[in-house]
């Protein structure tokens, strides 16, 4: 049992949103990596995010089975933390308020539609509202944008988010760590996200020069 659990300290809490861009593998790897570090996750999944989980990872990754899927794929360590899935329609959920104790948020992957909503502060759903809360409270917001090629409005929306304080962390895995599988690429992206959220990890070998 960790020192935090023994001392009764509250777990580190993050919001994690999954939207309908390609890259569901990045989302589940990031979830598992945060859970392995005993975090509590407040998870919101858009309708198209749910569809992409199924399309790209199969029925086993359907939201009601997500916990079992993560443990089966990434091992028992993924059971160390906890998570709850909040409705994207519920603008009265915990993470819709700045007074809630949630230290940061990642949107992984982030569609161009959700990017636009965040860039313009629309708060049309819980994902956009929680992102808006992160920006107004000056907390960490990591936007794992995915589209190719990108239009000028999409590029401008990334600039708007960056100017407002978000970190744009595009779904662009590197190849210098010599990946041999899709899981290696997902490890790299999850590692970058954990670093952006301020968490130590060893998800990929650090560059030694
Ligand atoms: C199979 C599939 C793949 C998609 N991939 C992307 C993508 O990579 N990036 C993107 O911005 N939209 C992508 N879309 C379109 C979004 O899902 C769509 O714009 C949706 O309205 C996004 O809504 P959300 O942000 O609420 O999830 C994809 C849709 C489908 C069905």
Short mmCIF file of C-alpha atoms and ligand atoms in Angstrom, two decimals:
data_model
loop_
_atom_site.label_atom_id
_atom_site.label_comp_id
_atom_site.label_asym_id
_atom_site.label_seq_id
_atom_site.Cartn_x
_atom_site.Cartn_y
_atom_site.Cartn_z
CA UNK A 1 0.00 0.00 0.00
CA UNK A 2 1.35 3.46 -0.87
CA UNK A 3 2.32 6.10 1.68
CA UNK A 4 -0.55 8.26 0.41
CA UNK A 5 -3.10 5.54 1.06
CA UNK A 6 -1.65 4.86 4.53
CA UNK A 7 -1.77 8.56 5.44
CA UNK A 8 -5.31 8.86 4.09
CA UNK A 9 -4.23 11.61 1.65
CA UNK A 10 -6.70 12.26 -1.16
CA UNK A 11 -5.63 10.79 -4.51
CA UNK A 12 -4.55 13.15 -7.29
CA UNK A 13 -7.65 13.82 -9.36
CA UNK A 14 -7.73 14.53 -13.09
CA UNK A 15 -10.48 14.89 -15.67
CA UNK A 16 -10.00 12.77 -18.79
CA UNK A 17 -12.17 13.34 -21.83
CA UNK A 18 -12.39 11.06 -24.85
CA UNK A 19 -13.84 12.56 -28.04
CA UNK A 20 -14.55 11.27 -31.53
CA UNK A 21 -11.12 11.66 -33.13
CA UNK A 22 -9.06 8.69 -34.20
CA UNK A 23 -6.71 7.41 -31.47
CA UNK A 24 -8.81 5.56 -28.89
CA UNK A 25 -5.68 3.56 -28.04
CA UNK A 26 -4.05 6.75 -26.75
CA UNK A 27 -7.06 7.33 -24.50
CA UNK A 28 -7.07 3.89 -22.88
CA UNK A 29 -3.25 3.87 -22.47
CA UNK A 30 -3.42 7.26 -20.77
CA UNK A 31 -6.25 6.11 -18.50
CA UNK A 32 -4.33 2.99 -17.49
CA UNK A 33 -1.11 4.94 -16.88
CA UNK A 34 -2.90 7.41 -14.59
CA UNK A 35 -4.70 4.61 -12.75
CA UNK A 36 -1.38 2.76 -12.29
CA UNK A 37 -0.23 5.91 -10.46
CA UNK A 38 -3.23 5.68 -8.11
CA UNK A 39 -4.98 8.72 -9.52
CA UNK A 40 -8.73 9.28 -9.40
CA UNK A 41 -10.15 10.03 -12.86
CA UNK A 42 -13.35 11.84 -13.75
CA UNK A 43 -13.95 10.52 -17.23
CA UNK A 44 -16.27 12.04 -19.85
CA UNK A 45 -16.78 10.39 -23.22
CA UNK A 46 -18.61 12.08 -26.08
CA UNK A 47 -21.03 10.10 -28.24
CA UNK A 48 -18.44 9.83 -31.02
CA UNK A 49 -15.77 9.05 -28.45
CA UNK A 50 -17.84 5.99 -27.49
CA UNK A 51 -18.14 5.05 -31.14
CA UNK A 52 -14.39 5.33 -31.73
CA UNK A 53 -13.64 3.16 -28.68
CA UNK A 54 -15.72 0.42 -30.32
CA UNK A 55 -14.54 1.04 -33.90
CA UNK A 56 -10.83 1.07 -33.04
CA UNK A 57 -10.59 -1.25 -30.02
CA UNK A 58 -13.62 -3.52 -30.35
CA UNK A 59 -16.59 -4.48 -28.17
CA UNK A 60 -14.36 -5.28 -25.19
CA UNK A 61 -13.60 -1.56 -24.83
CA UNK A 62 -17.27 -0.55 -24.58
CA UNK A 63 -17.73 1.91 -21.72
CA UNK A 64 -19.50 -0.49 -19.27
CA UNK A 65 -16.55 -2.92 -19.60
CA UNK A 66 -13.80 -0.30 -19.62
CA UNK A 67 -12.38 -1.19 -16.20
CA UNK A 68 -12.12 -4.89 -17.07
CA UNK A 69 -10.65 -4.01 -20.47
CA UNK A 70 -7.92 -1.84 -18.90
CA UNK A 71 -6.96 -4.55 -16.39
CA UNK A 72 -6.95 -7.25 -19.07
CA UNK A 73 -4.80 -5.17 -21.43
CA UNK A 74 -2.47 -3.40 -19.00
CA UNK A 75 -2.47 -5.66 -15.93
CA UNK A 76 -3.64 -5.46 -12.31
CA UNK A 77 -1.74 -2.20 -11.75
CA UNK A 78 -4.55 -0.49 -13.67
CA UNK A 79 -6.81 -1.30 -10.72
CA UNK A 80 -4.74 0.80 -8.28
CA UNK A 81 -6.59 4.02 -9.05
CA UNK A 82 -10.27 4.71 -9.46
CA UNK A 83 -12.50 6.34 -12.05
CA UNK A 84 -16.07 7.35 -12.61
CA UNK A 85 -17.72 8.05 -15.95
CA UNK A 86 -19.73 11.29 -16.00
CA UNK A 87 -22.41 12.14 -18.55
CA UNK A 88 -21.32 14.64 -21.19
CA UNK A 89 -24.82 16.14 -20.91
CA UNK A 90 -24.54 16.84 -17.16
CA UNK A 91 -23.38 20.43 -16.81
CA UNK A 92 -23.97 20.14 -13.08
CA UNK A 93 -21.33 17.43 -12.60
CA UNK A 94 -18.37 17.97 -10.25
CA UNK A 95 -15.87 19.05 -12.90
CA UNK A 96 -18.24 21.73 -14.22
CA UNK A 97 -17.27 23.85 -11.20
CA UNK A 98 -14.00 25.57 -10.38
CA UNK A 99 -14.54 24.84 -6.69
CA UNK A 100 -14.17 21.11 -7.35
CA UNK A 101 -10.76 19.70 -6.48
CA UNK A 102 -9.57 18.52 -9.91
CA UNK A 103 -6.00 19.51 -10.67
CA UNK A 104 -5.90 19.12 -14.43
CA UNK A 105 -7.56 17.74 -17.54
CA UNK A 106 -6.58 15.94 -20.70
CA UNK A 107 -8.74 15.62 -23.81
CA UNK A 108 -7.39 12.53 -25.58
CA UNK A 109 -7.97 12.30 -28.44
CA UNK A 110 -9.47 15.73 -29.14
CA UNK A 111 -11.63 16.15 -32.24
CA UNK A 112 -11.59 19.38 -34.21
CA UNK A 113 -15.18 19.96 -33.15
CA UNK A 114 -14.35 19.82 -29.45
CA UNK A 115 -11.18 21.85 -30.09
CA UNK A 116 -13.37 24.56 -31.64
CA UNK A 117 -15.73 24.47 -28.66
CA UNK A 118 -12.85 24.85 -26.20
CA UNK A 119 -11.15 27.56 -28.27
CA UNK A 120 -14.32 29.65 -28.25
CA UNK A 121 -15.42 28.92 -24.67
CA UNK A 122 -18.74 27.47 -25.79
CA UNK A 123 -19.36 25.07 -22.84
CA UNK A 124 -21.99 23.18 -24.89
CA UNK A 125 -21.36 19.97 -22.94
CA UNK A 126 -19.45 18.77 -19.88
CA UNK A 127 -16.19 18.25 -21.80
CA UNK A 128 -16.18 21.82 -23.09
CA UNK A 129 -17.32 23.22 -19.74
CA UNK A 130 -14.67 21.33 -17.75
CA UNK A 131 -12.00 22.52 -20.20
CA UNK A 132 -13.27 26.08 -19.77
CA UNK A 133 -13.03 25.66 -15.98
CA UNK A 134 -9.40 24.53 -16.31
CA UNK A 135 -8.57 27.62 -18.36
CA UNK A 136 -10.34 30.09 -16.08
CA UNK A 137 -8.79 28.53 -12.97
CA UNK A 138 -5.33 28.48 -14.62
CA UNK A 139 -5.02 24.72 -14.21
CA UNK A 140 -3.37 22.31 -16.63
CA UNK A 141 -5.37 21.54 -19.77
CA UNK A 142 -3.77 19.16 -22.27
CA UNK A 143 -5.39 18.98 -25.70
CA UNK A 144 -4.35 15.96 -27.77
CA UNK A 145 -5.62 17.29 -31.09
CA UNK A 146 -5.89 14.86 -34.02
CA UNK A 147 -6.67 15.60 -37.61
CA UNK A 148 -4.71 15.63 -40.84
CA UNK A 149 -4.43 17.75 -42.85
CA UNK A 150 -5.65 20.74 -40.87
CA UNK A 151 -7.70 23.68 -42.10
CA UNK A 152 -6.89 27.27 -41.22
CA UNK A 153 -9.81 27.49 -38.73
CA UNK A 154 -8.50 24.34 -37.00
CA UNK A 155 -4.98 25.77 -36.80
CA UNK A 156 -6.35 29.05 -35.46
CA UNK A 157 -8.37 27.19 -32.84
CA UNK A 158 -5.19 25.53 -31.61
CA UNK A 159 -3.56 28.95 -31.33
CA UNK A 160 -6.56 30.29 -29.39
CA UNK A 161 -6.35 27.36 -26.94
CA UNK A 162 -2.60 27.82 -26.52
CA UNK A 163 -3.03 31.56 -25.94
CA UNK A 164 -5.64 30.79 -23.29
CA UNK A 165 -3.16 28.58 -21.43
CA UNK A 166 -3.80 25.07 -22.75
CA UNK A 167 -0.99 22.80 -23.88
CA UNK A 168 -1.51 21.59 -27.43
CA UNK A 169 -0.02 18.10 -27.51
CA UNK A 170 -0.87 16.77 -30.97
CA UNK A 171 -1.29 13.02 -31.47
CA UNK A 172 2.13 12.81 -33.12
CA UNK A 173 4.17 9.93 -31.72
CA UNK A 174 7.93 10.00 -32.37
CA UNK A 175 9.98 7.19 -33.87
CA UNK A 176 13.39 7.77 -32.31
CA UNK A 177 12.53 5.34 -29.52
CA UNK A 178 12.30 2.61 -32.21
CA UNK A 179 8.67 1.52 -31.69
CA UNK A 180 7.83 -2.01 -32.76
CA UNK A 181 4.08 -1.96 -32.07
CA UNK A 182 1.05 0.28 -31.85
CA UNK A 183 1.29 -0.11 -28.08
CA UNK A 184 4.79 1.42 -28.16
CA UNK A 185 3.35 4.45 -29.97
CA UNK A 186 0.54 4.70 -27.42
CA UNK A 187 3.07 4.43 -24.56
CA UNK A 188 4.94 7.39 -26.04
CA UNK A 189 1.82 9.54 -26.27
CA UNK A 190 0.65 8.56 -22.78
CA UNK A 191 4.11 9.38 -21.43
CA UNK A 192 4.03 12.82 -23.01
CA UNK A 193 0.59 13.42 -21.51
CA UNK A 194 1.69 12.33 -18.02
CA UNK A 195 4.69 14.67 -18.24
CA UNK A 196 2.36 17.50 -19.27
CA UNK A 197 0.16 16.78 -16.25
CA UNK A 198 3.20 16.82 -13.97
CA UNK A 199 3.55 13.09 -13.32
CA UNK A 200 6.77 11.06 -13.46
CA UNK A 201 6.75 7.94 -15.64
CA UNK A 202 8.93 5.50 -17.52
CA UNK A 203 6.58 4.84 -20.43
CA UNK A 204 9.33 5.30 -23.00
CA UNK A 205 13.11 5.48 -22.77
CA UNK A 206 14.28 9.06 -22.22
CA UNK A 207 16.49 10.52 -24.93
CA UNK A 208 20.12 10.16 -23.88
CA UNK A 209 21.62 12.33 -26.61
C1 LIG B 1 -14.28 6.70 -37.68
C2 LIG B 1 -14.25 8.19 -37.43
C3 LIG B 1 -13.04 8.81 -37.29
C4 LIG B 1 -12.97 10.19 -37.05
N1 LIG B 1 -11.74 10.78 -36.88
C5 LIG B 1 -11.67 12.10 -36.60
C6 LIG B 1 -10.40 12.70 -36.35
O1 LIG B 1 -9.35 12.07 -36.35
N2 LIG B 1 -10.39 14.02 -36.03
C7 LIG B 1 -11.54 14.77 -35.97
O2 LIG B 1 -11.45 15.96 -35.65
N3 LIG B 1 -12.76 14.22 -36.22
C8 LIG B 1 -12.84 12.90 -36.52
N4 LIG B 1 -14.08 12.32 -36.75
C9 LIG B 1 -15.27 13.19 -36.76
C10 LIG B 1 -15.79 13.46 -35.36
O3 LIG B 1 -16.10 12.25 -34.70
C11 LIG B 1 -17.03 14.34 -35.44
O4 LIG B 1 -16.66 15.64 -35.88
C12 LIG B 1 -17.77 14.44 -34.14
O5 LIG B 1 -18.87 15.31 -34.31
C13 LIG B 1 -16.91 14.93 -33.01
O6 LIG B 1 -17.72 15.14 -31.87
P1 LIG B 1 -17.12 15.14 -30.40
O7 LIG B 1 -16.01 16.14 -30.38
O8 LIG B 1 -18.27 15.55 -29.56
O9 LIG B 1 -16.66 13.75 -30.10
C14 LIG B 1 -14.16 10.94 -36.97
C15 LIG B 1 -15.39 10.30 -37.09
C16 LIG B 1 -15.44 8.94 -37.32
C17 LIG B 1 -16.79 8.28 -37.44
#
